Structure formats: structure tokens, C-alpha cells
XYZ file of C-alpha atoms in Angstrom:
501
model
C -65.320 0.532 26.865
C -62.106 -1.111 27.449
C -63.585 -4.307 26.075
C -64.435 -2.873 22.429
C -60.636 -3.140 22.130
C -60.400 -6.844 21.840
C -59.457 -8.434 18.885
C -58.174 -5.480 17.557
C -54.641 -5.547 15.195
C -52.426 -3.318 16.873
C -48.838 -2.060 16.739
C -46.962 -1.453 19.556
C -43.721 1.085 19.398
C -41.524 0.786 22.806
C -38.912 2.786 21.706
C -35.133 1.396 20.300
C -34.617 -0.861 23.230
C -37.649 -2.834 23.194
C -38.467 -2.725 19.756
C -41.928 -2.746 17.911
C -44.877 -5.296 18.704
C -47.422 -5.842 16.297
C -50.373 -8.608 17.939
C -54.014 -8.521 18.781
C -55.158 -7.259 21.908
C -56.515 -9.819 24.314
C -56.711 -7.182 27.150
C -57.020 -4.109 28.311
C -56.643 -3.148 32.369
C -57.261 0.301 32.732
C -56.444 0.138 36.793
C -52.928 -1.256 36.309
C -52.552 0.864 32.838
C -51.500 -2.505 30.782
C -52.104 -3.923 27.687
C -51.995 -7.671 26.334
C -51.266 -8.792 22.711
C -52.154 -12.670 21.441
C -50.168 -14.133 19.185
C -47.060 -11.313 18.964
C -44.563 -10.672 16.507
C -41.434 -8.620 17.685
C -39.713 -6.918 14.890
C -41.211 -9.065 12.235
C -40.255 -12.087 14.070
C -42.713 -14.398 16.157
C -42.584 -14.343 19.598
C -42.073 -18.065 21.611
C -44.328 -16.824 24.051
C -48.595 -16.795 23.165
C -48.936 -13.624 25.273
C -46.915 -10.551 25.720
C -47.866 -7.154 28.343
C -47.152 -4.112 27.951
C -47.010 -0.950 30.838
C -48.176 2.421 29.195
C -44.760 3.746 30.612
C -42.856 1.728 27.913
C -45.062 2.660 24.938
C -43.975 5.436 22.678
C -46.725 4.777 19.941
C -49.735 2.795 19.459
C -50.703 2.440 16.133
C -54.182 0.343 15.413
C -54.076 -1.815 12.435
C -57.347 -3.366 12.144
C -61.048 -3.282 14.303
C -62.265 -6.609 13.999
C -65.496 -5.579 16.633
C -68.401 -3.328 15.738
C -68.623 -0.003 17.990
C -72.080 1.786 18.368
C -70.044 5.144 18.556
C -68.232 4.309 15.861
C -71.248 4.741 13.319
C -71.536 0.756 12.827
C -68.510 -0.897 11.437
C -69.321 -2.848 8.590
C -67.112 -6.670 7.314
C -65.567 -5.365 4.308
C -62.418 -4.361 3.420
C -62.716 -0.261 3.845
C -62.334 -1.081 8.094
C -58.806 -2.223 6.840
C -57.932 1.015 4.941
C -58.261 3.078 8.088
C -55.369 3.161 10.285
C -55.771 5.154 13.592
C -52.388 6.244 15.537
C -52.018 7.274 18.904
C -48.786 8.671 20.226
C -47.781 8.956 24.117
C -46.672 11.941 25.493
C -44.472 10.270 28.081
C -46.634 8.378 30.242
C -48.382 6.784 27.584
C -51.941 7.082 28.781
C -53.589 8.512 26.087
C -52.558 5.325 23.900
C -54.801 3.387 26.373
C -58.221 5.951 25.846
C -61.184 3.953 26.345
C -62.719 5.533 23.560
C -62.889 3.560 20.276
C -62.240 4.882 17.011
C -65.146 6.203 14.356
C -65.193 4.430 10.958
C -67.160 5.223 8.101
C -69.301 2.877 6.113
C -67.614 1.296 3.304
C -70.912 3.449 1.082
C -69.540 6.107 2.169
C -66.562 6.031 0.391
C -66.135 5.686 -3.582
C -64.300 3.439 -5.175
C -61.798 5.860 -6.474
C -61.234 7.441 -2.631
C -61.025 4.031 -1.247
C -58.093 2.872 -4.403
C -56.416 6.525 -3.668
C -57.045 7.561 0.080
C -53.320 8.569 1.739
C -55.347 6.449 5.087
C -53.766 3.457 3.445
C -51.066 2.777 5.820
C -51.848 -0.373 6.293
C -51.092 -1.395 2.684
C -47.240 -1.438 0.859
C -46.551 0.739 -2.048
C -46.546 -2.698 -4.286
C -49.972 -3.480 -2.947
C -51.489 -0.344 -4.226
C -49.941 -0.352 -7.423
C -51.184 -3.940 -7.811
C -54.318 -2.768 -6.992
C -54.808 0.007 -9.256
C -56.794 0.563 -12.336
C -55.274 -0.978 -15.981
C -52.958 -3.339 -13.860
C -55.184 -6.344 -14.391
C -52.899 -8.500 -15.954
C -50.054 -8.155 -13.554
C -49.111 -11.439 -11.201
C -47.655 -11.249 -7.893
C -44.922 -12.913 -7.049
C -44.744 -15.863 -3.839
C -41.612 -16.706 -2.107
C -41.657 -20.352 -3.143
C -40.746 -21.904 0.462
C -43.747 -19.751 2.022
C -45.855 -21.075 -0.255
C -45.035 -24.674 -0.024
C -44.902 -24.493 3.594
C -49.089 -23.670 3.746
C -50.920 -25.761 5.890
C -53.772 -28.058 4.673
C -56.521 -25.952 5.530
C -54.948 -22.599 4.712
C -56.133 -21.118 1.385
C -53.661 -19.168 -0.652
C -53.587 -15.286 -0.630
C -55.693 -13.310 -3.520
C -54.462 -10.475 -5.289
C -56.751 -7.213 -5.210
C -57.727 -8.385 -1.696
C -60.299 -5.030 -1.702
C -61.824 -5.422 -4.663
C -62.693 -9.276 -3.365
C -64.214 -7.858 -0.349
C -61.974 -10.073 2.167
C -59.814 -6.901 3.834
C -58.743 -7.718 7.389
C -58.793 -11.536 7.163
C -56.626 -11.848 4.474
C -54.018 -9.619 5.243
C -53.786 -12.257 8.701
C -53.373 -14.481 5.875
C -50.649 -12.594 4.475
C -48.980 -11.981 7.891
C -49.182 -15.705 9.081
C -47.600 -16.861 5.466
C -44.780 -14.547 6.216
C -43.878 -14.277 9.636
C -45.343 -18.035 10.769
C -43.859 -20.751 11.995
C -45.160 -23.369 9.504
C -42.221 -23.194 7.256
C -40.310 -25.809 8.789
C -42.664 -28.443 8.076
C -40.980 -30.232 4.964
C -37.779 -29.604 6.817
C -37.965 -33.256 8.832
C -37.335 -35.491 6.265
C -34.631 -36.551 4.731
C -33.125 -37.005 1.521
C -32.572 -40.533 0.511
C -29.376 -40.572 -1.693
C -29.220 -44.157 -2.237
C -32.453 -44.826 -3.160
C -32.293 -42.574 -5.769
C -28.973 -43.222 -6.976
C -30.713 -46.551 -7.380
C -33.023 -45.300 -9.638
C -30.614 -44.518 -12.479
C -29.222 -47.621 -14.431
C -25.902 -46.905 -15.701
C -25.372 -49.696 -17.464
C -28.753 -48.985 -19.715
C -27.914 -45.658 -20.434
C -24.275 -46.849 -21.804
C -26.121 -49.414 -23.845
C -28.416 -46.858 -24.992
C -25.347 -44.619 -26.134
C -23.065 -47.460 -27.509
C -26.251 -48.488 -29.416
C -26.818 -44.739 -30.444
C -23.384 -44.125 -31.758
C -22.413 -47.341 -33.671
C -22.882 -46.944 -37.502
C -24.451 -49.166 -40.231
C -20.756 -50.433 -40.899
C -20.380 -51.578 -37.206
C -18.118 -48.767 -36.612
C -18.546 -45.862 -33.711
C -18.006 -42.420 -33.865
C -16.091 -42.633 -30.222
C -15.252 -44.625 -27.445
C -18.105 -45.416 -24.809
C -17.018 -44.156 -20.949
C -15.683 -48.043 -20.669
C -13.545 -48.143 -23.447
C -12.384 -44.766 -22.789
C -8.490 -44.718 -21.080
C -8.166 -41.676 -18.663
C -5.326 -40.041 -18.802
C -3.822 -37.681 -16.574
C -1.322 -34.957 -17.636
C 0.866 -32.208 -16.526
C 0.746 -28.342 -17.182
C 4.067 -28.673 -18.993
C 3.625 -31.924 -20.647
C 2.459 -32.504 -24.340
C -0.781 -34.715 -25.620
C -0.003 -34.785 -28.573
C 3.076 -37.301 -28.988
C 4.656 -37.219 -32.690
C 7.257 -40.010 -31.554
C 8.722 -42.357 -28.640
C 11.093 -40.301 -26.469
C 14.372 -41.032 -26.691
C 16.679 -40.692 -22.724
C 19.839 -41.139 -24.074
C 20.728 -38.624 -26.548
C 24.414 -38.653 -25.967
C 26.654 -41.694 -26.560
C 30.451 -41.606 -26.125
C 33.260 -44.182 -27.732
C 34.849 -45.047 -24.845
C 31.992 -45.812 -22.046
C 33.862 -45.398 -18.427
C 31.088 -47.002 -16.560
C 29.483 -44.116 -14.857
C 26.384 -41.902 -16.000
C 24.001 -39.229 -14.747
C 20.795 -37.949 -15.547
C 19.265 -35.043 -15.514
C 16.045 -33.819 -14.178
C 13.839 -34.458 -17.392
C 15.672 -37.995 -17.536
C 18.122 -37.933 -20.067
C 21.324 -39.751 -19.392
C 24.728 -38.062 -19.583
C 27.392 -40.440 -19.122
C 30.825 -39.493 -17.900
C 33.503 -39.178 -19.811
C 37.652 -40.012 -19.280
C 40.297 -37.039 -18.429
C 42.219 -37.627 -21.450
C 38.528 -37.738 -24.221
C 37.556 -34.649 -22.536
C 40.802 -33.267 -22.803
C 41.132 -34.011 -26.526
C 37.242 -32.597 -26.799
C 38.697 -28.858 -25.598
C 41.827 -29.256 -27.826
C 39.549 -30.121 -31.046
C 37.499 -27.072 -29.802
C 40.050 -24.449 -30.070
C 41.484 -26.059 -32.991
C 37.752 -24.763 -34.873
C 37.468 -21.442 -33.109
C 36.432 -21.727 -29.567
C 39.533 -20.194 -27.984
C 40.820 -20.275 -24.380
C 39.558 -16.865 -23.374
C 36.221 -17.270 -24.747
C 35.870 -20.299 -22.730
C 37.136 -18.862 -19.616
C 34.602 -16.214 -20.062
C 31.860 -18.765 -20.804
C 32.758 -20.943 -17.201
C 33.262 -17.626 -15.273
C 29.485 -16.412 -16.127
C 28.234 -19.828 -15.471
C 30.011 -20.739 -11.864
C 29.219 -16.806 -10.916
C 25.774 -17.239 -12.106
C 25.392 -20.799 -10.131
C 27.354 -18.938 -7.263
C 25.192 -16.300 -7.228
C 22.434 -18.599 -6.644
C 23.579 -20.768 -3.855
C 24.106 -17.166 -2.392
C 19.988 -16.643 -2.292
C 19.752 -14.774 -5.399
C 16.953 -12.425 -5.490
C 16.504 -12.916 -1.992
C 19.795 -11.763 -1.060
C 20.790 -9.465 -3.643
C 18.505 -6.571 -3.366
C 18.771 -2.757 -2.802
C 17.017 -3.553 0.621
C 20.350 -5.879 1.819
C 23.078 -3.479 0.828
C 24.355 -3.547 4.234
C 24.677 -7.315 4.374
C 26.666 -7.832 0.900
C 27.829 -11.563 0.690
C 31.237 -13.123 0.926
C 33.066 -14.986 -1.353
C 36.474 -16.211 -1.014
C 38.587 -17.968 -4.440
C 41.074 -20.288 -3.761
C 42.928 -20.655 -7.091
C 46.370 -22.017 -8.279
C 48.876 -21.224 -10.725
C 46.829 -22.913 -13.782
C 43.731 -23.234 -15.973
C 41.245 -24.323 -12.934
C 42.586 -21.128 -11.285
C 42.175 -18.721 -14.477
C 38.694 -20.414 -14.433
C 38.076 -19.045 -10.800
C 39.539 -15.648 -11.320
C 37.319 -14.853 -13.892
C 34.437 -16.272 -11.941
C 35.313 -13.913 -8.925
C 35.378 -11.097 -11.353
C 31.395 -11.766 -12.513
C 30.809 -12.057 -8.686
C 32.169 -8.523 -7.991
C 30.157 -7.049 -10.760
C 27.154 -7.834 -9.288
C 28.223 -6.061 -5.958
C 29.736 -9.465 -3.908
C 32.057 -8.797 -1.461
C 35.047 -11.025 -3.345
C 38.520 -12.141 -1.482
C 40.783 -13.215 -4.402
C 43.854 -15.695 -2.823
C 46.459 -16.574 -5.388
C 50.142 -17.062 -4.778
C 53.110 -15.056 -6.104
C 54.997 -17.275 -9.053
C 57.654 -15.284 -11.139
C 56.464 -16.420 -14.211
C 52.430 -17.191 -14.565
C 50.303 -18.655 -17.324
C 49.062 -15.415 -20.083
C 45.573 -16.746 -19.296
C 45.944 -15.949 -15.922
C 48.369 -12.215 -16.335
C 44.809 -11.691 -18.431
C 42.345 -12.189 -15.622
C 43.911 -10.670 -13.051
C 44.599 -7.360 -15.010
C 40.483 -7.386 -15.565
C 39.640 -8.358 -11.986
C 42.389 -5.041 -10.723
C 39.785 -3.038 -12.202
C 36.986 -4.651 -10.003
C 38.024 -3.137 -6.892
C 37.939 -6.330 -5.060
C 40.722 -7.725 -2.671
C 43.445 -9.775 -3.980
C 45.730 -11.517 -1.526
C 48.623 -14.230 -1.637
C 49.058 -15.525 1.746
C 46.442 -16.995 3.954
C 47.007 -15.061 7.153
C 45.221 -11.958 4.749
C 42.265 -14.447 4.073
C 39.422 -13.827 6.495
C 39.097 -14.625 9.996
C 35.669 -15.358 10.579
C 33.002 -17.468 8.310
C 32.320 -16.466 4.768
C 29.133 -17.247 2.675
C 30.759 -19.703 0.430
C 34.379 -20.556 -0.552
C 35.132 -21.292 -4.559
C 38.042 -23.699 -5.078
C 39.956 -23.850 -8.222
C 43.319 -25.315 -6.253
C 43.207 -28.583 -7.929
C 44.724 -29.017 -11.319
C 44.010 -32.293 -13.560
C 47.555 -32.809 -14.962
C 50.399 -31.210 -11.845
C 49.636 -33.459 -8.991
C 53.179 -32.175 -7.569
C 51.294 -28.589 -6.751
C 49.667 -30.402 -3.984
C 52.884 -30.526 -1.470
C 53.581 -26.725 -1.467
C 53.283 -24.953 1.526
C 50.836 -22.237 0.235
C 49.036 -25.136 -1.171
C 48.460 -27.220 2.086
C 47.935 -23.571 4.167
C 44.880 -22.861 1.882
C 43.633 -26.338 2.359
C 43.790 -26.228 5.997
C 41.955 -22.466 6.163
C 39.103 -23.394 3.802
C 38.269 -27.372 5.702
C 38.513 -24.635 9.118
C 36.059 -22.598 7.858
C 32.015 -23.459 8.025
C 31.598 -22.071 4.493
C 29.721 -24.132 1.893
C 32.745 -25.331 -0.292
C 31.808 -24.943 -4.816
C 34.599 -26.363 -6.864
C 34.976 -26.118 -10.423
C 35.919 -28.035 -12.998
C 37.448 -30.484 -9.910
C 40.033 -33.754 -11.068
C 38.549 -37.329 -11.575
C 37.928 -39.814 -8.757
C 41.465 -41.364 -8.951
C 42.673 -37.883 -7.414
C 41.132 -37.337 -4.030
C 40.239 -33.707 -3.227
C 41.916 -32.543 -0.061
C 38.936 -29.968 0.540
C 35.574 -31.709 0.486
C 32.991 -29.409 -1.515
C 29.493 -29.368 -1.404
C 28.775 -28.989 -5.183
C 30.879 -29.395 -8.615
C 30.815 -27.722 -11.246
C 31.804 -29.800 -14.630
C 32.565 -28.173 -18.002
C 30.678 -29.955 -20.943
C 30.263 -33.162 -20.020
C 30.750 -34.962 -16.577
C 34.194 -36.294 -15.635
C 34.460 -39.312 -12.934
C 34.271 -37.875 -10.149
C 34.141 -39.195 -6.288
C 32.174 -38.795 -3.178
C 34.485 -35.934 -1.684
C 32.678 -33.985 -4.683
C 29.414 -33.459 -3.640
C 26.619 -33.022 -5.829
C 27.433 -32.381 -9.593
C 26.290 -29.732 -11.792
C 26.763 -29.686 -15.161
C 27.444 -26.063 -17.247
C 27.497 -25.543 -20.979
C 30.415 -23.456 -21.840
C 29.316 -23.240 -26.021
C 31.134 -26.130 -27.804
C 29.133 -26.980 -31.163
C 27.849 -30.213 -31.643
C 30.668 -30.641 -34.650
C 32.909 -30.121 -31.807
C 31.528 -33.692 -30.233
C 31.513 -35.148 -33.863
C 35.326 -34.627 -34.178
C 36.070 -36.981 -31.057
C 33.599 -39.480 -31.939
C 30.792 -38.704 -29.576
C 27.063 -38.425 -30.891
C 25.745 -35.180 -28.822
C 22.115 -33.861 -28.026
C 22.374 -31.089 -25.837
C 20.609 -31.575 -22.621
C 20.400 -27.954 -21.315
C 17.159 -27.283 -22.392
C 16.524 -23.462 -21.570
C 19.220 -23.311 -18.518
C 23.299 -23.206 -19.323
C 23.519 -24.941 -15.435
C 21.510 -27.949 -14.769
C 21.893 -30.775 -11.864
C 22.703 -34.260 -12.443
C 21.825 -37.419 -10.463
C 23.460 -40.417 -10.462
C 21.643 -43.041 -12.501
């Protein structure tokens, strides 16, 4: 009766909460309606627990797997494999109690199946469509594969799994082989020790196996093909830098006649020494003597302080579509002379490239034709031009450009509209860019935060901030002419920084 059930492979379905059992029955109440499986695997996975029971409320479907004990109603079950091939399902109508009949299943005899019915019966539930496949006729030859970690995880005693497990006449007991390699809890028995890292870093002699190369690689002259790992010099290099080295690098490219004791460098290293008011004076004369005229270098400084100016303004940060409505300030202080000319054409680049631009420059009856020049192109701007400082803005700009200082008319400084626009722009918390400012021996009365030099470096002081050199095209014949060997040290950039050195 209820005891013919025992030992029997069975697999329990309890619906999507509990999940599927599969286990062998270790008993069978029929009073209390239960049933017990030893050894259980939920979902594939062993259970912790050696026993599980089940109420035939929960149980959807009962599926039997294997009959490992002989029935007299069932015909006489035989040991083979054939018991294996039948798989008997009972489903529950709701109460489950017809999962739990006391009635055992009927097997045939394995001699009363064939060979053929037994390779091709649909009853093979119990097997996976690789197992049949294996199993069938002209597929002799083919090897299954084993998970590696399964099978190095087999206990002493247990013997590995056969292929055509039928045809060997083992059936039910090897399949528990099968399901014990897979879903058992042997495979972390190798998982305890530990890898020893020193000792066998110990076993490898690195000082043989260089003698072994160096002795490997040395010719019959005594000569080697290449450097051993000892010999070898690592080097470590940059993305930008060069292997490959033709010749010594040279810092200081540029060397003037009349050293005035202070030099920069720039940011690759090379040295740029400063030069007196009256050399770099007669460098400008000599270079509109061979062709470089006035305008063309006011146009030259102009695109290099706007584009500089443009940049300390946050460039592509700043100057997009997206920050029309917030259009930068810029303010020009400029005088009646070259510095200012300078600065007019500077705020003229500015404006083209849609900066709000505040032009101050005073009313003279008679101004400079450089100047008449500039202003006639920046009218055309649109910007505001304005000649007092009560029209210059009340409030903080984004930077202030001066050009007020001139190299050569120190009286300039004592005007009224001079000392007005000095007072507005040290007032204001603007960022303060000079150009082209005077040498050292004449103090700036408004302290700027960068300089802009045209060329090459004048002497400048502390009140100047930091220095920035632009290249406003003189040819290096140009340099020649005054004495002064010349390498240019722009590189790809017409602005670059200088440091002191």
C-alpha cells in the first residue's frame, strides 16, 4: 500500500510560491494526507534540511521519476534501465488527494519492450533531448562533455557517469549519479586550501633564466644581439614627446646684444630674455623700414589681445548661442597714441565677435592718422564710444583693457581725463589686461592682472602681472638687422605665457 511508495524518485509541483521539489519519498501518511521526501532539492538547488513534508493541499502535481521497489500489481518490476524510461504523472484537482492514491503504478518488463521502442518511446521524460540524441543509433563516436569543477569535485568512492547509461543496463542508479554530480554539495571540497604565492614564486630562479638568455643571445664574436632585462635602461615618455632624438636640445634660441638682466621662459623651456625700450624700439623702426607697416601691425596686436581677451572672457564657454542674453563686457581705456590705436583696434575684434564693447577715449583737436583710422572702422561696429568717465559704466564689467600708458609722453599722466580714468578702472572689481604696458622704471598707476608684450618682452615690474608674450609677424631678418639671433618660440600659438626664469 502506502509503503510500496518508499524509495521512490518523485517530483513535487507546489505551485509558483513554493516552487518544485524533486526527493525520494521516505513516507507516506494517508490519515494526515502528507508526504515526506529524503534528501530534497528545491528548484535544482539542495535543501539544508535532510527531510522536507508536504500537505496534499499544497501540491499541484506529482510527477514519479523512478520506482526503486518491486510491486506484485505492477507485473514484477525488473533492475534495469526500462523502470527509468517510464515516468508516471499525477495531477491534483485541488485538494490534491489523488496524487497520494495508494495504488502503485504498472510497469512492463524490460522484454517487453524492443530496443528500438525503448531508444524512441515519447515515455522518456525522464531523459534531456541531449541524452537521447547521445543515445541514438550511428552516434557512437560522440563524447559528452563534464563541467570540469563537477568533475574534480567527485568524491573518492564515487565512480564517474557513463554515457549510453541504457544500453549499460545501470538506469535509475546512475542518473542519482548524475543528479548528485550536479546539484551536490561536494563541490566545495578543493575550495579550503589555499594558494601559496610565495612558495611558488620561489620556485622560479630569475637569475638562471637571465643567464640562460644572456648565454643564448651572445655571439661567437662575444657580441649580443640586445641588452639583457639588467642592462636594459627604462625609460619613460610622454604622448607628445619624441624617442627618437636627432640632436641635444638647445633652451636658448634667442640671444640679444645688449643683455638687460632679466629673462623668461616659456612653457616648453626656452628662454626669452627681455629686451631695452630703446632696442625694441629700433626693432619696430627696422621693421617698417622692410615692409611691415604701422597698420598691419596694429591689425596683427588687435587680433592677438582680442583673441587673448576673448579667452580670459571663458571662450567657448561663454560665447555660445545658448548665453546670448549674458553677452560680456569690455571696457578700453586708451590715450591719444600708439598703445591707444593698439586698443581701439583690439575693441573692434572684440565687437565682431558679439562683446558688449565701451570704447573711452578723450576729445584732442588734432589726433594721430593711426588712430582717425581705427576709430572710423570701429563707428561701423556699432559699439559705444565715449570721452568722459561719468558715460563709463556704473557697475562691474568682465574685464577692463588699458592702453593709457604711453612709453615715450610721461607728461600725459597729469591730465585730468587721465587721472579720472585711473581712478574709475582701480574702483572697479574688473580683471585689469594691459597691452604693450611701459618698462619697470615707469610705474603703472592701474595695477593689471596680465600684460600683453609685442615681440619680445620689455622690463617690466610687479604692478604688471603675469606676462604674455604675442607675435605680431616680424621676420627673423627683421631681428638680424638689430643684431639679435631669433628662433621663434611660438610654436603653434601667436599668444604664449612666460615665467620668470
Amino acid at each position: 500500500m502506502a509503503a510500496d511508495w518508499l524509495g521512490c524518485l518523485v517530483s513535487i509541483n507546489c505551485g509558483e510560491t513554493l516552487g518544485v521539489y524533486q526527493g525520494e519519498v521516505s513516507s507516506v501518511n494517508q490519515c494526515s494526507q502528507t508526504i515526506s521526501l529524503r534528501q530534497p532539492f528545491h528548484n535544482g538547488i539542495k535543501c539544508p534540511v535532510p527531510e522536507v513534508t508536504f500537505s496534499a493541499m499544497d501540491i499541484k502535481e506529482l510527477k514519479i521519476l523512478d520506482i526503486r521497489n518491486g510491486s506484485s500489481s505492477g507485473g514484477g518490476l525488473v533492475q534495469g534501465g526500462v523502470a527509468n524510461s517510464n515516468c508516471t504523472e499525477h495531477k491534483t484537482g485541488g485538494g490534491g488527494r489523488e496524487a497520494l492514491s495508494s495504488n502503485p503504478v504498472a510497469v512492463p518488463l524490460r522484454a517487453e519492450l524492443r530496443s528500438h521502442e525503448v531508444l524512441t518511446s515519447p515515455q522518456q521524460c525522464s531523459k534531456s533531448y541531449g541524452e537521447r540524441h547521445l543515445e541514438a543509433p550511428g552516434q557512437k563516436g560522440f563524447r559528452r562533455r563534464h563541467n570540469s569543477w563537477s568533475s574534480s569535485s567527485k568524491g573518492p568512492n564515487q565512480a564517474p557517469p557513463k554515457k549510453n547509461s541504457l544500453k549499460n543496463g545501470f538506469g535509475a542508479g546512475q542518473m542519482k549519479l548524475k543528479d548528485d554530480e550536479c546539484f551536490g554539495d561536494g563541490t566545495d571540497e578543493g575550495l579550503d586550501t589555499d594558494f601559496d604565492f610565495e612558495g611558488n614564486l620561489a620556485l622560479f630562479d630569475k637569475a638562471a633564466i637571465f643567464s640562460q638568455i644572456d648565454t643564448s643571445e651572445r655571439h661567437g664574436n662575444g657580441t649580443r644581439s640586445r641588452g639583457t632585462p639588467s642592462e636594459r635602461t627604462p625609460s619613460c615618455y610622454r604622448h607628445d614627446e619624441n624617442i627618437l632624438e636627432a640632436k641635444p636640445i638647445v633652451y636658448r634660441q634667442i640671444s640679444v646684444p645688449q643683455p638687460v638682466g632679466k629673462e623668461y621662459c616659456t612653457d616648453s623651456g626656452l628662454v626669452v630674455p627681455s629686451v631695452s625700450y630703446k632696442l625694441h624700439r629700433r626693432l619696430l623702426i627696422m621693421a617698417e623700414r622692410l615692409g611691415l607697416s604701422l597698420e598691419r601691425r596694429l591689425e596683427m596686436t588687435g587680433v592677438c589681445a582680442s583673441q587673448m581677451a576673448l579667452t580670459l572672457l571663458g571662450g567657448p564657454n561663454r560665447l555660445t548661442p545658448k548665453n546670448v542674453h549674458q553677452r560680456p563686457t569690455v571696457v578700453l581705456l586708451c590715450g591719444p597714441h600708439v598703445q591707444g590705436a593698439q586698443g581701439v583696434s583690439c575693441g573692434r575684434h572684440l565687437a565682431n565677435h558679439e562683446v558688449e564693447v565701451v570704447l573711452f577715449l578723450p576729445n584732442f583737436v588734432k589726433m594721430l592718422e593711426s588712430i582717425t583710422n581705427e576709430l572710423a572702422l570701429f563707428s561701423k561696429t556699432g559699439s559705444k564710444q565715449v570721452s568722459t568717465v561719468k558715460d563709463l559704466p556704473d557697475g562691474p564689467v568682465d574685464l577692463v583693457i588699458n592702453c593709457l600708458d604711453c612709453h615715450e609722453n610721461a607728461f600725459l599722466r597729469d591730465q585730468p581725463w587721465y587721472q579720472a580714468a585711473v581712478n574709475w578702472a582701480n574702483q572697479n572689481r574688473a580683471p585689469v589686461l594691459s597691452i604693450d604696458p611701459p618698462v619697470s622704471g615707469q610705474e603703472q598707476a592701474v595695477e593689471a592682472k596680465w600684460s600683453l608684450s609685442l615681440g619680445l618682452p620689455l622690463t617690466l615690474g610687479e604692478s604688471a602681472g603675469r606676462v604674455y608674450l604675442c607675435d605680431i609677424g616680424l621676420p627673423r631678418q627683421v631681428f638680424q638687422e638689430v643684431g639679435i639671433m631669433y628662433h621663434s618660440p611660438f610654436g603653434c600659438k601667436f599668444v604664449i605665457p612666460l615665467h620668470p626664469a
